[in-house]
Steps between C-alpha positions, in 0.01 A plus 500: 500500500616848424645706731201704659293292368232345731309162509164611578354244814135395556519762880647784269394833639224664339584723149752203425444250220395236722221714612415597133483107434297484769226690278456217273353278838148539492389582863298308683154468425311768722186495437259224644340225195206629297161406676174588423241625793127408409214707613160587451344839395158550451421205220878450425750299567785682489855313469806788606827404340785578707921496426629383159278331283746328279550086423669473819144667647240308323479232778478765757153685358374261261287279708307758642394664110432123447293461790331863467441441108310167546143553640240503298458837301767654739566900532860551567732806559883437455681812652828553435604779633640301774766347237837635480564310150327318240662346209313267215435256734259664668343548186460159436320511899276735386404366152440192706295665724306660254447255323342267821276798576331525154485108462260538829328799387640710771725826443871604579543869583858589549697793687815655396691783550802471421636633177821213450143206559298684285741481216576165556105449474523682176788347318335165609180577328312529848442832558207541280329176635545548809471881529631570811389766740719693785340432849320227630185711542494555151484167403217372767256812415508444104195348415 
């Protein structure tokens, strides 16, 4: 090694290139697993997604849209405004969805937000079914 030179060590101080490499470590995960919180309001049943919504989420909220989507002619609200991210695979959870609740005769209302969901909605093709509203309240007053 050149003179001057050093070898950088995995307990480099901070600002050395150990520390930069240490940039490339993804953190630990800090937020909790995506879960869904069911509840009812008025006629609905609405399902809450919460955290991440992602493939590595699906387990974590998909049972309770299953279980919300399959009475007979059901009326269900997914909100999402408690989801920090949504990529195509919760599309594919809400085309699901949707479809379930029209097979039964029932309707899906669905709340959103957030502008980064919404696009995601559009690029998928699902902002137009679906046609989102911003609040909760909105969604269980529309007649």
């Amino acid at each position: 090694m050149p003179q001057g030179a050093s070898h950088a060590t995995p307990d480099a101080a901070p600002g050395s290139d150990a520390a930069a490499g240490d940039l490339c470590r993804l953190p630990d995960h800090p937020d909790p697993a995506p879960y869904a919180r069911t509840s009812r309001v008025g006629g609905y049943t609405v399902v809450a997604l919460h955290g991440e919504i992602d493939i590595a989420g699906l387990a974590g909220v998909g049972p309770a849209l299953d279980a919300a989507t399959g009475a007979r002619a059901p009326e269900v609200v997914v909100d999402l405004t408690p989801t920090t991210f949504f990529d195509c695979s919760g599309l594919g959870l809400l085309c699901r969805a949707h479809r379930r609740v029209a097979e039964r005769g029932g309707r899906l209302r669905l709340v959103c937000d957030d502008p980064l969901i919404l696009r995601t909605l559009r690029v998928g093709g699902l902002l137009d079914v679906l046609g989102p509203v911003a609040t909760l309240e909105d969604a269980v007053g529309e007649e």
